[in-house]
PDB file of C-alpha atoms and ligand atoms in Angstrom:
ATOM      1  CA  UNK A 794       0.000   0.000   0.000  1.00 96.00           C
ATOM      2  CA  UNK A 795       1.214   3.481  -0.958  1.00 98.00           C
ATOM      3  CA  UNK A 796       0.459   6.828   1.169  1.00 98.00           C
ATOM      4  CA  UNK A 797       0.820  10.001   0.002  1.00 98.00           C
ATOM      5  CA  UNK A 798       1.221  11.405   3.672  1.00 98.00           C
ATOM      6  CA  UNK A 799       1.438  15.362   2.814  1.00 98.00           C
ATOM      7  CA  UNK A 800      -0.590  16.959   0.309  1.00 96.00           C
ATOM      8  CA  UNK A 801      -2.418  19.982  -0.351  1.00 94.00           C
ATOM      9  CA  UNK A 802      -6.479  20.021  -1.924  1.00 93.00           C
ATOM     10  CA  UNK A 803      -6.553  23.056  -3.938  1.00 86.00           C
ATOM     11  CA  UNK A 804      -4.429  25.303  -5.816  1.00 79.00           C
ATOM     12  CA  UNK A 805      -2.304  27.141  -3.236  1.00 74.00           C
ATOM     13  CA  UNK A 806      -1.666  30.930  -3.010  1.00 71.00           C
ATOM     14  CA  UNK A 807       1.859  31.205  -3.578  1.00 74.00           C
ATOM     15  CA  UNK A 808       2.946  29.097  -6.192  1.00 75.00           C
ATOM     16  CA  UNK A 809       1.162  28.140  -9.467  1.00 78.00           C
ATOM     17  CA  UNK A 810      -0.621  25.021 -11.148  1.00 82.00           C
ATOM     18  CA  UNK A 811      -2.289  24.118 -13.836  1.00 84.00           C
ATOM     19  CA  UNK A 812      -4.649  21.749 -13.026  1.00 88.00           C
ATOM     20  CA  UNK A 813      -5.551  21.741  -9.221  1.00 88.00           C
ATOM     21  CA  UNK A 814      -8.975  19.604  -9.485  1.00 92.00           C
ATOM     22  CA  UNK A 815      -9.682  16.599  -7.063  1.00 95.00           C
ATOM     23  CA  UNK A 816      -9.824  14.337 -10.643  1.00 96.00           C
ATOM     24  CA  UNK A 817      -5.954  16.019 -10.862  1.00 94.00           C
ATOM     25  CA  UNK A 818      -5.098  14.493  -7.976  1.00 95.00           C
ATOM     26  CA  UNK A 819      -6.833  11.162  -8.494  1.00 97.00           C
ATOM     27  CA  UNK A 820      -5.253  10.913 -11.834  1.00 96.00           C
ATOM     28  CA  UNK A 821      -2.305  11.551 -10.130  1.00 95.00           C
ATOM     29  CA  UNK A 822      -2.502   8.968  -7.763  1.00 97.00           C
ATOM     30  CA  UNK A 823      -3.554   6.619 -10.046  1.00 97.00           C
ATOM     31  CA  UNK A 824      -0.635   7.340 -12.253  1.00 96.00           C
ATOM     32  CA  UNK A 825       2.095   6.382  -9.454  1.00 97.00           C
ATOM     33  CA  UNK A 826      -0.229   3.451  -7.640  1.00 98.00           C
ATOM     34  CA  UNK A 827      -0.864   5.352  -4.701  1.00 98.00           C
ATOM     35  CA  UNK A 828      -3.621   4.003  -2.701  1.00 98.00           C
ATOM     36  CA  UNK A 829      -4.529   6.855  -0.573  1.00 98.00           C
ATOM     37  CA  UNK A 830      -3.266  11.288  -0.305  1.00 98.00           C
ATOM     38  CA  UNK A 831      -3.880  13.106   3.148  1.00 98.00           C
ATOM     39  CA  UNK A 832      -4.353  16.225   2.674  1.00 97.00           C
ATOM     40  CA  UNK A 833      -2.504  18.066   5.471  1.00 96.00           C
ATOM     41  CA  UNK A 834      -4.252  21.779   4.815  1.00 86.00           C
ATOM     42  CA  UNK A 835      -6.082  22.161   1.966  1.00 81.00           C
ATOM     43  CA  UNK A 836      -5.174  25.828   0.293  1.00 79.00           C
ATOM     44  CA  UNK A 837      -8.925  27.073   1.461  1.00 80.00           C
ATOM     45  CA  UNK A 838      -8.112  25.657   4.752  1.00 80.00           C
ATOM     46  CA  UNK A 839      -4.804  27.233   5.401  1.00 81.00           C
ATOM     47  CA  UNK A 840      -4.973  30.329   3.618  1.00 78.00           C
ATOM     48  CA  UNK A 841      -8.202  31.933   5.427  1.00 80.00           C
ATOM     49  CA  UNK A 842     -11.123  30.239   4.287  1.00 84.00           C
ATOM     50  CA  UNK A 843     -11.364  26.893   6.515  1.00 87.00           C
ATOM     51  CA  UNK A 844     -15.020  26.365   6.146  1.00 86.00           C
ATOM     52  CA  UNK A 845     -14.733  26.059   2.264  1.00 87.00           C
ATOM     53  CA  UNK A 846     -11.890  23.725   3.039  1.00 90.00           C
ATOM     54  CA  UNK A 847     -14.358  21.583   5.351  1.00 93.00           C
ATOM     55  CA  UNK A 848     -16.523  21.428   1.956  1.00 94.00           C
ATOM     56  CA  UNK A 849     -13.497  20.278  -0.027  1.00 94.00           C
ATOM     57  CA  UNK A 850     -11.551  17.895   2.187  1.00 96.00           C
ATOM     58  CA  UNK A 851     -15.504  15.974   2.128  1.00 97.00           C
ATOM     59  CA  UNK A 852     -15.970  16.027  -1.843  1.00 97.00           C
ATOM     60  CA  UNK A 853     -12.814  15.058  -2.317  1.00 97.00           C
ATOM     61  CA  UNK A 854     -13.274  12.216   0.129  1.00 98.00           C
ATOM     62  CA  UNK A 855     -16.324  11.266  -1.538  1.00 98.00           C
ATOM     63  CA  UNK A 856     -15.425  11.397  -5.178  1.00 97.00           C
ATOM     64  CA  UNK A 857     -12.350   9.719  -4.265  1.00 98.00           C
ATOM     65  CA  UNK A 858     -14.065   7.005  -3.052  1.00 98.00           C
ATOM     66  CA  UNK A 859     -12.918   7.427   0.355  1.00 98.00           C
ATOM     67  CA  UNK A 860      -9.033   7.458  -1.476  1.00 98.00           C
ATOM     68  CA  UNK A 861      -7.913  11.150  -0.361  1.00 98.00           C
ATOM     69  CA  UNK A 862      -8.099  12.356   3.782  1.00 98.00           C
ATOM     70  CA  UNK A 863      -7.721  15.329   5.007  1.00 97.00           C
ATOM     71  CA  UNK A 864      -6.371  16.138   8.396  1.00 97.00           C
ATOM     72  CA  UNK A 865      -8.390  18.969  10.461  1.00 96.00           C
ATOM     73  CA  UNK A 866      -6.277  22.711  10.763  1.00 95.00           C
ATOM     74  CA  UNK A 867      -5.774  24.894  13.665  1.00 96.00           C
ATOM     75  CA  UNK A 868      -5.121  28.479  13.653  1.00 95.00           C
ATOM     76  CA  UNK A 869      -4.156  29.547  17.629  1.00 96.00           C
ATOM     77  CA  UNK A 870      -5.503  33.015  17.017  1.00 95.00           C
ATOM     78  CA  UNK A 871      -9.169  31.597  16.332  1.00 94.00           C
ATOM     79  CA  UNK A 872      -8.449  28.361  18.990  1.00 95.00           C
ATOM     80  CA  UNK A 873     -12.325  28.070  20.386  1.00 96.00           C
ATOM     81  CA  UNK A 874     -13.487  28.223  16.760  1.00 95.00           C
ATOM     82  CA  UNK A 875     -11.459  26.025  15.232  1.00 95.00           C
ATOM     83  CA  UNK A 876     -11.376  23.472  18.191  1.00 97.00           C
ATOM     84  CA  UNK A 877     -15.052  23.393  17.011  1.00 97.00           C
ATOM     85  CA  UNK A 878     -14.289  22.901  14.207  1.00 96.00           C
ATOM     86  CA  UNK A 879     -11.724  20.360  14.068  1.00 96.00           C
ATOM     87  CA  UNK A 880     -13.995  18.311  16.603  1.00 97.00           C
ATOM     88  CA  UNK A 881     -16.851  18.153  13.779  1.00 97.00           C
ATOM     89  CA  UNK A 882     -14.032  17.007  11.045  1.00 97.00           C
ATOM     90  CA  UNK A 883     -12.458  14.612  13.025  1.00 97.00           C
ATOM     91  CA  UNK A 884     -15.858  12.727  13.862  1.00 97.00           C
ATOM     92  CA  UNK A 885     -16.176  12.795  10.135  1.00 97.00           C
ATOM     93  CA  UNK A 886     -14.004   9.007   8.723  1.00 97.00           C
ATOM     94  CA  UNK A 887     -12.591  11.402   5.953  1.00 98.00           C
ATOM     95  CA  UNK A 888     -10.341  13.285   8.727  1.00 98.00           C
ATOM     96  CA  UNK A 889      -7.252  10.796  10.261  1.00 98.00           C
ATOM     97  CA  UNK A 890      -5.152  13.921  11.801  1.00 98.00           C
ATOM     98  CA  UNK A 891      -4.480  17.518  12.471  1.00 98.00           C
ATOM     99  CA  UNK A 892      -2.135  19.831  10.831  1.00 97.00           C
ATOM    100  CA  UNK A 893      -0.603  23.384  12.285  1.00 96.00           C
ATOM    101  CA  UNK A 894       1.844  26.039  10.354  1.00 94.00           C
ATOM    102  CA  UNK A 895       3.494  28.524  12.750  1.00 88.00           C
ATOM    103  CA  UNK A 896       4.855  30.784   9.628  1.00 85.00           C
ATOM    104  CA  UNK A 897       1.036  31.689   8.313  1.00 86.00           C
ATOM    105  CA  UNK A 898       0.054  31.942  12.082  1.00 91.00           C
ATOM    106  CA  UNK A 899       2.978  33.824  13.265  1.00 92.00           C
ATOM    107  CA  UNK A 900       3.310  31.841  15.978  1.00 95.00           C
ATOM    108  CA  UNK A 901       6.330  30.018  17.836  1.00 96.00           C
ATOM    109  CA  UNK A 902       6.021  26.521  17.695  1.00 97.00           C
ATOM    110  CA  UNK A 903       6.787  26.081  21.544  1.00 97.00           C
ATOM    111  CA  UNK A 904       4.111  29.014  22.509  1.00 97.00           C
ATOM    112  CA  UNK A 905       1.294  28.490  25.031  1.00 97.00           C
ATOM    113  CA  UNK A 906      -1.434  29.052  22.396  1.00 97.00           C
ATOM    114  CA  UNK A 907      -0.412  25.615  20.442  1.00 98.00           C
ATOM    115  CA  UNK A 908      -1.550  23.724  23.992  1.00 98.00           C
ATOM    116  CA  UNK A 909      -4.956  22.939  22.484  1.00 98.00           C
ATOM    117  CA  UNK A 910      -4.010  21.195  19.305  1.00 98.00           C
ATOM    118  CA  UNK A 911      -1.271  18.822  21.289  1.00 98.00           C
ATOM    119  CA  UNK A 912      -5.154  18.060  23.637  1.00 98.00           C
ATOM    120  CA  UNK A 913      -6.889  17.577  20.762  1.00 98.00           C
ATOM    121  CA  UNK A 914      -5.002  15.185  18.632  1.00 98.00           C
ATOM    122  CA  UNK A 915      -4.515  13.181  22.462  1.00 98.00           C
ATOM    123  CA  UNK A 916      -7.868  12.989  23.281  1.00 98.00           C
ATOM    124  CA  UNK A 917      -8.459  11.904  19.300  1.00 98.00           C
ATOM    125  CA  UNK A 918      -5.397   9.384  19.049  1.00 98.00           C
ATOM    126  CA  UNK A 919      -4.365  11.070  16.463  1.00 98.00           C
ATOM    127  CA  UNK A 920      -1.263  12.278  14.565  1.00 98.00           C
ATOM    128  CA  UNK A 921       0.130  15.914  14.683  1.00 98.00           C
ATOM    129  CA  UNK A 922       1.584  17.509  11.167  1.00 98.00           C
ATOM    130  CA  UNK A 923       3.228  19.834  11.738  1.00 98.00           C
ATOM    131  CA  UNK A 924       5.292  22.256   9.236  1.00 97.00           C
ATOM    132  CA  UNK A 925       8.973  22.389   9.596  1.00 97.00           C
ATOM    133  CA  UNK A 926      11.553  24.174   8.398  1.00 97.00           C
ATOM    134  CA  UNK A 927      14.802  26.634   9.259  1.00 95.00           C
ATOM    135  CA  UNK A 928      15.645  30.278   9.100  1.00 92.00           C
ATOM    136  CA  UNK A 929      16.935  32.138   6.578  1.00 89.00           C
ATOM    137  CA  UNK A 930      17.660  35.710   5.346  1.00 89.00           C
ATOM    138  CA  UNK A 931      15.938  35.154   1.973  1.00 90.00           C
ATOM    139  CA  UNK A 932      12.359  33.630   3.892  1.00 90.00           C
ATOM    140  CA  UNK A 933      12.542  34.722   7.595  1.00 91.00           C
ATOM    141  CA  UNK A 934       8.863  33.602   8.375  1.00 90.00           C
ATOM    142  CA  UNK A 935      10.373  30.079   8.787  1.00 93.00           C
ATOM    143  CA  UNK A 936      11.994  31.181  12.095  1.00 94.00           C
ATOM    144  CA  UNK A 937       8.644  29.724  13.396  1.00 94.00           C
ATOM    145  CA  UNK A 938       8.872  26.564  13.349  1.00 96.00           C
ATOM    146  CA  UNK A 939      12.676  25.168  13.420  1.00 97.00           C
ATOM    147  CA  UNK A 940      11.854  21.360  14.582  1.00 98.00           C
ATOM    148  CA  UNK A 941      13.927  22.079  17.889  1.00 97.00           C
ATOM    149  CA  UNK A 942      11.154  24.669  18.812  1.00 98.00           C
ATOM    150  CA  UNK A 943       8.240  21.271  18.997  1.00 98.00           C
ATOM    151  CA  UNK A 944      10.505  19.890  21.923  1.00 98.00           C
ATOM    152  CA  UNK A 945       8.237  21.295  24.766  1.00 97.00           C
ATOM    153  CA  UNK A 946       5.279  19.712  23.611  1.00 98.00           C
ATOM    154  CA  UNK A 947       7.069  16.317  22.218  1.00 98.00           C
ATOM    155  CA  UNK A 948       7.795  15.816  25.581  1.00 98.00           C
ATOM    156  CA  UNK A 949       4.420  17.171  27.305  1.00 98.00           C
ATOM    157  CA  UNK A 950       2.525  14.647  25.047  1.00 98.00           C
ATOM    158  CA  UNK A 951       4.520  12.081  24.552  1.00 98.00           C
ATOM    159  CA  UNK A 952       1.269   9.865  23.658  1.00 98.00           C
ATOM    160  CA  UNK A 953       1.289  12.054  20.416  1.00 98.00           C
ATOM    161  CA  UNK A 954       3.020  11.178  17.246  1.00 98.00           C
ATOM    162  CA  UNK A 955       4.450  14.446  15.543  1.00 98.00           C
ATOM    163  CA  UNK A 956       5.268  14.450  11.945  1.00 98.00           C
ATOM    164  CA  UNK A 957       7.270  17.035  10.920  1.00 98.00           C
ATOM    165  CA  UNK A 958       6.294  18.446   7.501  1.00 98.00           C
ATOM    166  CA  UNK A 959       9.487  18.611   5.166  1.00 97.00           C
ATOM    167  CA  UNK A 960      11.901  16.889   7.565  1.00 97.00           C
ATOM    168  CA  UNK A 961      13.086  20.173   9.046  1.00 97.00           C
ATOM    169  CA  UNK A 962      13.125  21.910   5.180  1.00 96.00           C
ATOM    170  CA  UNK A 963      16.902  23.086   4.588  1.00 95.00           C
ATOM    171  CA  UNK A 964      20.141  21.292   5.817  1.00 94.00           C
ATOM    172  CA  UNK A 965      20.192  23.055   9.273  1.00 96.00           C
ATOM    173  CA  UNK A 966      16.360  22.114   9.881  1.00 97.00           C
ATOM    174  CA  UNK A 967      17.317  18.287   8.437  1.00 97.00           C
ATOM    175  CA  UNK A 968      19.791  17.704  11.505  1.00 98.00           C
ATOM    176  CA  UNK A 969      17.702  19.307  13.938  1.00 98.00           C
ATOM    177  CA  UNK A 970      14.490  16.972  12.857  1.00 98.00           C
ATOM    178  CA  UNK A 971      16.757  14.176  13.059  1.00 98.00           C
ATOM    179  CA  UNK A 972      18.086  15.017  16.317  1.00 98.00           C
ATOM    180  CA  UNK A 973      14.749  15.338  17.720  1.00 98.00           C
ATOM    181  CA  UNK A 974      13.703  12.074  16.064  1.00 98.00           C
ATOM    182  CA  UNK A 975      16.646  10.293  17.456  1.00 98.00           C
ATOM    183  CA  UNK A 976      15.503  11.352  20.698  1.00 98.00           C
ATOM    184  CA  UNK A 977      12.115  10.586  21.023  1.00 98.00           C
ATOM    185  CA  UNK A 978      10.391   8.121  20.062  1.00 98.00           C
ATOM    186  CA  UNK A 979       6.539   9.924  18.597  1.00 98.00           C
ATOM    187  CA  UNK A 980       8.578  12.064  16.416  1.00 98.00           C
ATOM    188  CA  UNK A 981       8.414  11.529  12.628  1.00 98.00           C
ATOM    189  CA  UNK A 982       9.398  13.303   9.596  1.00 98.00           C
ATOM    190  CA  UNK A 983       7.971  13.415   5.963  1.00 98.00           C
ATOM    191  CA  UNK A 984       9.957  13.598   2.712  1.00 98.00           C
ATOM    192  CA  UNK A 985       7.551  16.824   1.272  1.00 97.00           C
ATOM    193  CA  UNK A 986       8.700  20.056  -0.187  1.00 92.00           C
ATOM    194  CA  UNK A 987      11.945  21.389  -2.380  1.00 91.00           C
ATOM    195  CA  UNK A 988      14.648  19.955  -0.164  1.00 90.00           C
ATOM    196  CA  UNK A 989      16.012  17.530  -3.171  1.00 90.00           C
ATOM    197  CA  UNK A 990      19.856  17.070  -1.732  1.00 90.00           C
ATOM    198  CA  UNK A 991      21.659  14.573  -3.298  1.00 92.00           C
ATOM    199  CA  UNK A 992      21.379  11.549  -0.801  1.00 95.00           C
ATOM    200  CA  UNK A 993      18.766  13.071   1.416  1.00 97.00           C
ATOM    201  CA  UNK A 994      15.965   9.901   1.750  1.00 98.00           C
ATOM    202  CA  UNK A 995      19.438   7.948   2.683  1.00 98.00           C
ATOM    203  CA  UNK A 996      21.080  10.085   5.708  1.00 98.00           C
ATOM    204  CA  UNK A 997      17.706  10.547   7.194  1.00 98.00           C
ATOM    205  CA  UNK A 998      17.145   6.623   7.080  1.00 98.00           C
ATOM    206  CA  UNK A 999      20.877   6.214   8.761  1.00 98.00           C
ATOM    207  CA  UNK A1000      20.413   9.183  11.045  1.00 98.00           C
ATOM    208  CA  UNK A1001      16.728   8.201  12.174  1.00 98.00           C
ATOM    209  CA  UNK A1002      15.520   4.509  11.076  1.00 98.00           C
ATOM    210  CA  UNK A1003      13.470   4.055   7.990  1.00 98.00           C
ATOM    211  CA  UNK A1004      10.411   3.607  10.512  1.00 98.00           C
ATOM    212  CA  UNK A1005      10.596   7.090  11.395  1.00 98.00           C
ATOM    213  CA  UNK A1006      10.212   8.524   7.677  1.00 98.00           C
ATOM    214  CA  UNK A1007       6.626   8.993   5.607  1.00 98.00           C
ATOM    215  CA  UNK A1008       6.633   9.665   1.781  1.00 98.00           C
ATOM    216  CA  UNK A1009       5.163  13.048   0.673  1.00 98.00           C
ATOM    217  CA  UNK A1010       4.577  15.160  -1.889  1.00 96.00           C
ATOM    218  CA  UNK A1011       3.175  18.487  -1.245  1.00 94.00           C
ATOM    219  CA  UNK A1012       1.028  17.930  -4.369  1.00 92.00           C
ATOM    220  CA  UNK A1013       0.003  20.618  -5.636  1.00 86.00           C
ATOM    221  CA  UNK A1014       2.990  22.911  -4.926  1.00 87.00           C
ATOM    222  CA  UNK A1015       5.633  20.275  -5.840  1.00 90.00           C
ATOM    223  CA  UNK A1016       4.878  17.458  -8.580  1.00 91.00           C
ATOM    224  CA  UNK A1017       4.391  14.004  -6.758  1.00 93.00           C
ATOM    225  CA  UNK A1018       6.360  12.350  -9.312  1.00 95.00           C
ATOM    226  CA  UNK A1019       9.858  13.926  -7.799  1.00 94.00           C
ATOM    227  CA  UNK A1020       9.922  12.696  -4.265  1.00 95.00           C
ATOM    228  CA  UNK A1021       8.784   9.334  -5.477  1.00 96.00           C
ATOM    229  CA  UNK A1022      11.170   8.676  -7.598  1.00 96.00           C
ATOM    230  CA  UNK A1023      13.767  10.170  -5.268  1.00 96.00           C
ATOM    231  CA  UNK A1024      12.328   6.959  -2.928  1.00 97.00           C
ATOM    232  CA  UNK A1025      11.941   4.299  -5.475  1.00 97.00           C
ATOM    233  CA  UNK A1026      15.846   4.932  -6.341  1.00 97.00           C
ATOM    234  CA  UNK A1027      17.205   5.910  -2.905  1.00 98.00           C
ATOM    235  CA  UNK A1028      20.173   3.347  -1.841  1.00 98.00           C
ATOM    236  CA  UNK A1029      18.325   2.033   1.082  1.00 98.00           C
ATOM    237  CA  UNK A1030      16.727  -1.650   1.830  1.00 98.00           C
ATOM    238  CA  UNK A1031      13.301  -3.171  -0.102  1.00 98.00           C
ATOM    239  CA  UNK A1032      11.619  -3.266   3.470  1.00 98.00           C
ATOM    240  CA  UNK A1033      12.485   0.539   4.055  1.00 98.00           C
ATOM    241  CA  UNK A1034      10.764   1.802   0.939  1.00 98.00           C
ATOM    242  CA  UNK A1035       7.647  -0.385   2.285  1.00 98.00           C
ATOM    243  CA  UNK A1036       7.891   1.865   5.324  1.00 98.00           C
ATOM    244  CA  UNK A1037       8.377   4.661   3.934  1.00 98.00           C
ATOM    245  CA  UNK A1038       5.691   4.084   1.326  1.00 98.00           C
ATOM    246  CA  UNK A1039       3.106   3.198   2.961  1.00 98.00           C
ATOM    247  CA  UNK A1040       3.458   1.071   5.877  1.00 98.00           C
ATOM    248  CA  UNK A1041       4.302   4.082   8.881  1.00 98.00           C
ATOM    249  CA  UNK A1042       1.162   6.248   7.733  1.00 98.00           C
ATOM    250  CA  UNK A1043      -0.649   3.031   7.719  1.00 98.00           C
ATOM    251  CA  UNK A1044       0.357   2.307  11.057  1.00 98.00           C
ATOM    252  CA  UNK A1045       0.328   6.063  12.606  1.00 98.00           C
ATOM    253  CA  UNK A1046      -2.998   7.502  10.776  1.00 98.00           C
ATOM    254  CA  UNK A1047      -4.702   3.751  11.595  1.00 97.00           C
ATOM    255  CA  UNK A1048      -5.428   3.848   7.769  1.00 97.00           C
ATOM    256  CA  UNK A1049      -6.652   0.097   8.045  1.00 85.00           C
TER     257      UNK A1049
HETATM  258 ZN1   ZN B1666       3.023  21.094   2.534  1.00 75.72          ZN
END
């Protein structure tokens, strides 16, 4: 079975596509044999407009035949809203997780006001995906969410299985979210975004285990077909590719 762990419904607002439908992504999907795409924020969802995202993340679910999940977002500036809300999706079998971004929100991953998204994916048993990267000059709204920042509430909720989005993004951010994966053991990373080092898939599978690493895409902003093949050819063991492919988002979003 093949996951697409970390996707986007929807064309997003900062970089362009030309064909962002839900039959897009199935034919998508279809084209590479995956089995099932979470979305981790659709674009309406993330970018301001999260009850048009509810709409989407449930027709793509059903024209999908049940094929492409969403997880629920929260923003900490509108917390009793969308606790709400992200209590109504997650009753809902087309939602398996919850997803925050501390550059669009502006706020530190180890603040106070992330407290009730760690609650609410304990109380749901479910995973946390969170976005990841590291500073720089040239995009300083990453300073947000370095993955040494998530260690306060790794710890705090250690019944809680973070993933973090883009394995830390940029060199600096790929040792920290391997450090932190090293060191505890509900901390995952996924293989999303425009981080295509040479040898990347294998130093995180030598640095962390091959259990600790989910295949995504970031569909629509990046073209699925990239960070599968980067898998598919990566130097690393038949039985971590199964992992990596499928068999940890199985396990950690209870996809069966
Ligand atoms: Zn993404």
């Amino acid at each position: 079975m093949i996951v697409d762990s970390h996707m986007h419904l929807g064309m997003s607002a900062v970089t362009p596509c030309v064909d962002p439908s839900i039959e897009a992504v199935l034919a998508q999907m279809d084209h590479l044999g995956i089995d099932v795409s979470i979305s981790v924020g659709g674009s309406s969802q993330i970018f301001g407009r999260p009850e048009a995202g509810f709409e989407t993340a449930l027709e793509a679910y059903r024209l999908s035949g049940g094929r492409i999940l969403s997880c629920a977002y929260f923003n900490p500036h509108y917390a009793e809203e969308d606790v709400e809300r992200a209590r109504r999706q997650l009753e809902h079998e087309a939602f398996v997780g919850i997803k925050i971004v501390g550059s669009l929100t502006e706020c530190y991953a180890d603040d106070e006001r992330w407290h009730p998204a760690w609650r609410l994916a304990s109380e749901w048993g479910v995973p946390l995906v969170v976005h990841s990267w590291w500073v720089s000059d040239y995009n300083p709204r990453q300073r947000y969410h370095t993955p040494d920042q998530f260690e306060r509430y790794v710890r705090a909720y250690p019944e809680v299985n973070m993933i973090l989005g883009h394995a830390g993004g940029r060199y600096e951010g790929h040792r920290a979210a391997a450090k932190l994966a090293r060191s505890y053991p509900n901390v995952y990373m996924d293989l999303s975004g425009d981080s295509y080092s040479f040898g990347l898939v294998e130093w995180l599978v030598e640095q962390a285990g091959a259990d600790r690493i989910l295949f995504g895409s970031d569909l629509f902003m990046i073209d699925a077909r990239t960070v599968m093949g980067r898998v598919l050819d990566a130097d690393i063991s038949l039985e971590a590719k199964r992992l990596i492919l499928g068999e940890n988002a199985v396990r950690l979003f209870r996809l069966m």
